[in-house]
Amino acid sequence: MMTFGRQYQDDTTFAEVGHRLDAAVANLSSHAIFGCIRKAQMDLLDLHRHVSVLDDDNIREESGVDGSVSDSTASSSSSLDSANSDG
């Protein structure tokens, strides 16, 4: 049976909280614990999918739209060549 409402006051001690937590954990079933673990696993898988999509998008942006790798060194070296030929 779950209890709802304010169980803790400003003067609640850590020892009291510890006793309440011990009692709550002692009453947990293995099925409830498994459910919590399963839910956490599903949330982590969702997060992994989301991060993977973001990573894939970043890789596509860095490699260019057509799939060719953009190289900023080529444009800067050609700028240096034109600057050297002007001087």
PDB file of C-alpha atoms in Angstrom:
ATOM      1  CA  MET A   1       0.000   0.000   0.000  1.00  0.00           C
ATOM      2  CA  MET A   2       1.394   3.355  -1.051  1.00  0.00           C
ATOM      3  CA  THR A   3       1.015   6.400   1.146  1.00  0.00           C
ATOM      4  CA  PHE A   4       0.730   9.838  -0.325  1.00  0.00           C
ATOM      5  CA  GLY A   5       1.065  13.260   1.175  1.00  0.00           C
ATOM      6  CA  ARG A   6       3.692  15.128   3.074  1.00  0.00           C
ATOM      7  CA  GLN A   7       5.621  12.713   5.253  1.00  0.00           C
ATOM      8  CA  TYR A   8       8.616  14.904   5.944  1.00  0.00           C
ATOM      9  CA  GLN A   9       8.737  18.081   7.997  1.00  0.00           C
ATOM     10  CA  ASP A  10      11.530  20.597   8.484  1.00  0.00           C
ATOM     11  CA  ASP A  11      12.647  18.755  11.603  1.00  0.00           C
ATOM     12  CA  THR A  12      12.701  15.255  10.026  1.00  0.00           C
ATOM     13  CA  THR A  13      16.094  13.677  10.701  1.00  0.00           C
ATOM     14  CA  PHE A  14      18.208  11.594   8.341  1.00  0.00           C
ATOM     15  CA  ALA A  15      17.788   8.656  10.702  1.00  0.00           C
ATOM     16  CA  GLU A  16      13.995   8.883  10.336  1.00  0.00           C
ATOM     17  CA  VAL A  17      14.297   9.078   6.567  1.00  0.00           C
ATOM     18  CA  GLY A  18      16.646   6.088   6.629  1.00  0.00           C
ATOM     19  CA  HIS A  19      14.164   4.011   8.635  1.00  0.00           C
ATOM     20  CA  ARG A  20      11.332   4.928   6.265  1.00  0.00           C
ATOM     21  CA  LEU A  21      13.425   4.034   3.222  1.00  0.00           C
ATOM     22  CA  ASP A  22      14.466   0.726   4.769  1.00  0.00           C
ATOM     23  CA  ALA A  23      10.817  -0.124   5.424  1.00  0.00           C
ATOM     24  CA  ALA A  24       9.780   0.854   1.893  1.00  0.00           C
ATOM     25  CA  VAL A  25      12.563  -1.179   0.271  1.00  0.00           C
ATOM     26  CA  ALA A  26      11.808  -4.193   2.470  1.00  0.00           C
ATOM     27  CA  ASN A  27       8.256  -4.207   1.098  1.00  0.00           C
ATOM     28  CA  LEU A  28       9.299  -4.100  -2.563  1.00  0.00           C
ATOM     29  CA  SER A  29       8.638  -7.188  -4.612  1.00  0.00           C
ATOM     30  CA  SER A  30      11.136  -8.532  -7.112  1.00  0.00           C
ATOM     31  CA  HIS A  31       8.511  -7.850  -9.789  1.00  0.00           C
ATOM     32  CA  ALA A  32       8.429  -4.144  -8.840  1.00  0.00           C
ATOM     33  CA  ILE A  33      12.228  -3.937  -8.914  1.00  0.00           C
ATOM     34  CA  PHE A  34      12.314  -5.678 -12.300  1.00  0.00           C
ATOM     35  CA  GLY A  35       9.733  -3.190 -13.599  1.00  0.00           C
ATOM     36  CA  CYS A  36      11.868  -0.251 -12.496  1.00  0.00           C
ATOM     37  CA  ILE A  37      14.967  -1.734 -14.111  1.00  0.00           C
ATOM     38  CA  ARG A  38      13.069  -2.487 -17.333  1.00  0.00           C
ATOM     39  CA  LYS A  39      11.697   1.079 -17.462  1.00  0.00           C
ATOM     40  CA  ALA A  40      15.187   2.518 -16.959  1.00  0.00           C
ATOM     41  CA  GLN A  41      16.544   0.284 -19.747  1.00  0.00           C
ATOM     42  CA  MET A  42      13.815   1.455 -22.136  1.00  0.00           C
ATOM     43  CA  ASP A  43      14.523   5.097 -21.275  1.00  0.00           C
ATOM     44  CA  LEU A  44      18.242   4.551 -21.901  1.00  0.00           C
ATOM     45  CA  LEU A  45      17.527   2.902 -25.256  1.00  0.00           C
ATOM     46  CA  ASP A  46      15.340   5.865 -26.246  1.00  0.00           C
ATOM     47  CA  LEU A  47      18.134   8.241 -25.233  1.00  0.00           C
ATOM     48  CA  HIS A  48      20.670   6.183 -27.205  1.00  0.00           C
ATOM     49  CA  ARG A  49      18.474   6.344 -30.327  1.00  0.00           C
ATOM     50  CA  HIS A  50      18.074  10.103 -29.941  1.00  0.00           C
ATOM     51  CA  VAL A  51      21.814  10.706 -29.496  1.00  0.00           C
ATOM     52  CA  SER A  52      22.602   8.413 -32.442  1.00  0.00           C
ATOM     53  CA  VAL A  53      20.289  10.439 -34.694  1.00  0.00           C
ATOM     54  CA  LEU A  54      21.981  13.656 -33.579  1.00  0.00           C
ATOM     55  CA  ASP A  55      25.419  12.137 -34.186  1.00  0.00           C
ATOM     56  CA  ASP A  56      24.375  10.963 -37.663  1.00  0.00           C
ATOM     57  CA  ASP A  57      23.061  14.445 -38.485  1.00  0.00           C
ATOM     58  CA  ASN A  58      26.336  16.032 -37.333  1.00  0.00           C
ATOM     59  CA  ILE A  59      28.377  13.604 -39.430  1.00  0.00           C
ATOM     60  CA  ARG A  60      26.266  14.418 -42.505  1.00  0.00           C
ATOM     61  CA  GLU A  61      26.700  18.158 -41.918  1.00  0.00           C
ATOM     62  CA  GLU A  62      30.462  17.813 -41.542  1.00  0.00           C
ATOM     63  CA  SER A  63      30.852  15.623 -44.624  1.00  0.00           C
ATOM     64  CA  GLY A  64      28.715  17.804 -46.886  1.00  0.00           C
ATOM     65  CA  VAL A  65      25.384  17.183 -48.578  1.00  0.00           C
ATOM     66  CA  ASP A  66      26.711  15.026 -51.434  1.00  0.00           C
ATOM     67  CA  GLY A  67      28.748  12.840 -49.104  1.00  0.00           C
ATOM     68  CA  SER A  68      32.099  14.322 -50.056  1.00  0.00           C
ATOM     69  CA  VAL A  69      34.243  15.427 -47.167  1.00  0.00           C
ATOM     70  CA  SER A  70      34.618  19.192 -47.044  1.00  0.00           C
ATOM     71  CA  ASP A  71      38.213  20.250 -46.559  1.00  0.00           C
ATOM     72  CA  SER A  72      38.837  23.758 -45.296  1.00  0.00           C
ATOM     73  CA  THR A  73      42.599  23.404 -45.857  1.00  0.00           C
ATOM     74  CA  ALA A  74      42.159  23.410 -49.642  1.00  0.00           C
ATOM     75  CA  SER A  75      40.437  26.792 -49.645  1.00  0.00           C
ATOM     76  CA  SER A  76      42.947  28.313 -47.252  1.00  0.00           C
ATOM     77  CA  SER A  77      45.929  27.044 -49.260  1.00  0.00           C
ATOM     78  CA  SER A  78      44.476  28.479 -52.472  1.00  0.00           C
ATOM     79  CA  SER A  79      43.987  31.794 -50.663  1.00  0.00           C
ATOM     80  CA  LEU A  80      47.645  31.725 -49.654  1.00  0.00           C
ATOM     81  CA  ASP A  81      48.710  30.963 -53.240  1.00  0.00           C
ATOM     82  CA  SER A  82      46.794  33.939 -54.596  1.00  0.00           C
ATOM     83  CA  ALA A  83      48.174  36.181 -51.837  1.00  0.00           C
ATOM     84  CA  ASN A  84      51.731  35.084 -52.637  1.00  0.00           C
ATOM     85  CA  SER A  85      51.315  35.676 -56.366  1.00  0.00           C
ATOM     86  CA  ASP A  86      49.988  39.197 -55.740  1.00  0.00           C
ATOM     87  CA  GLY A  87      53.026  40.202 -53.666  1.00  0.00           C
TER      88      GLY A  87
END
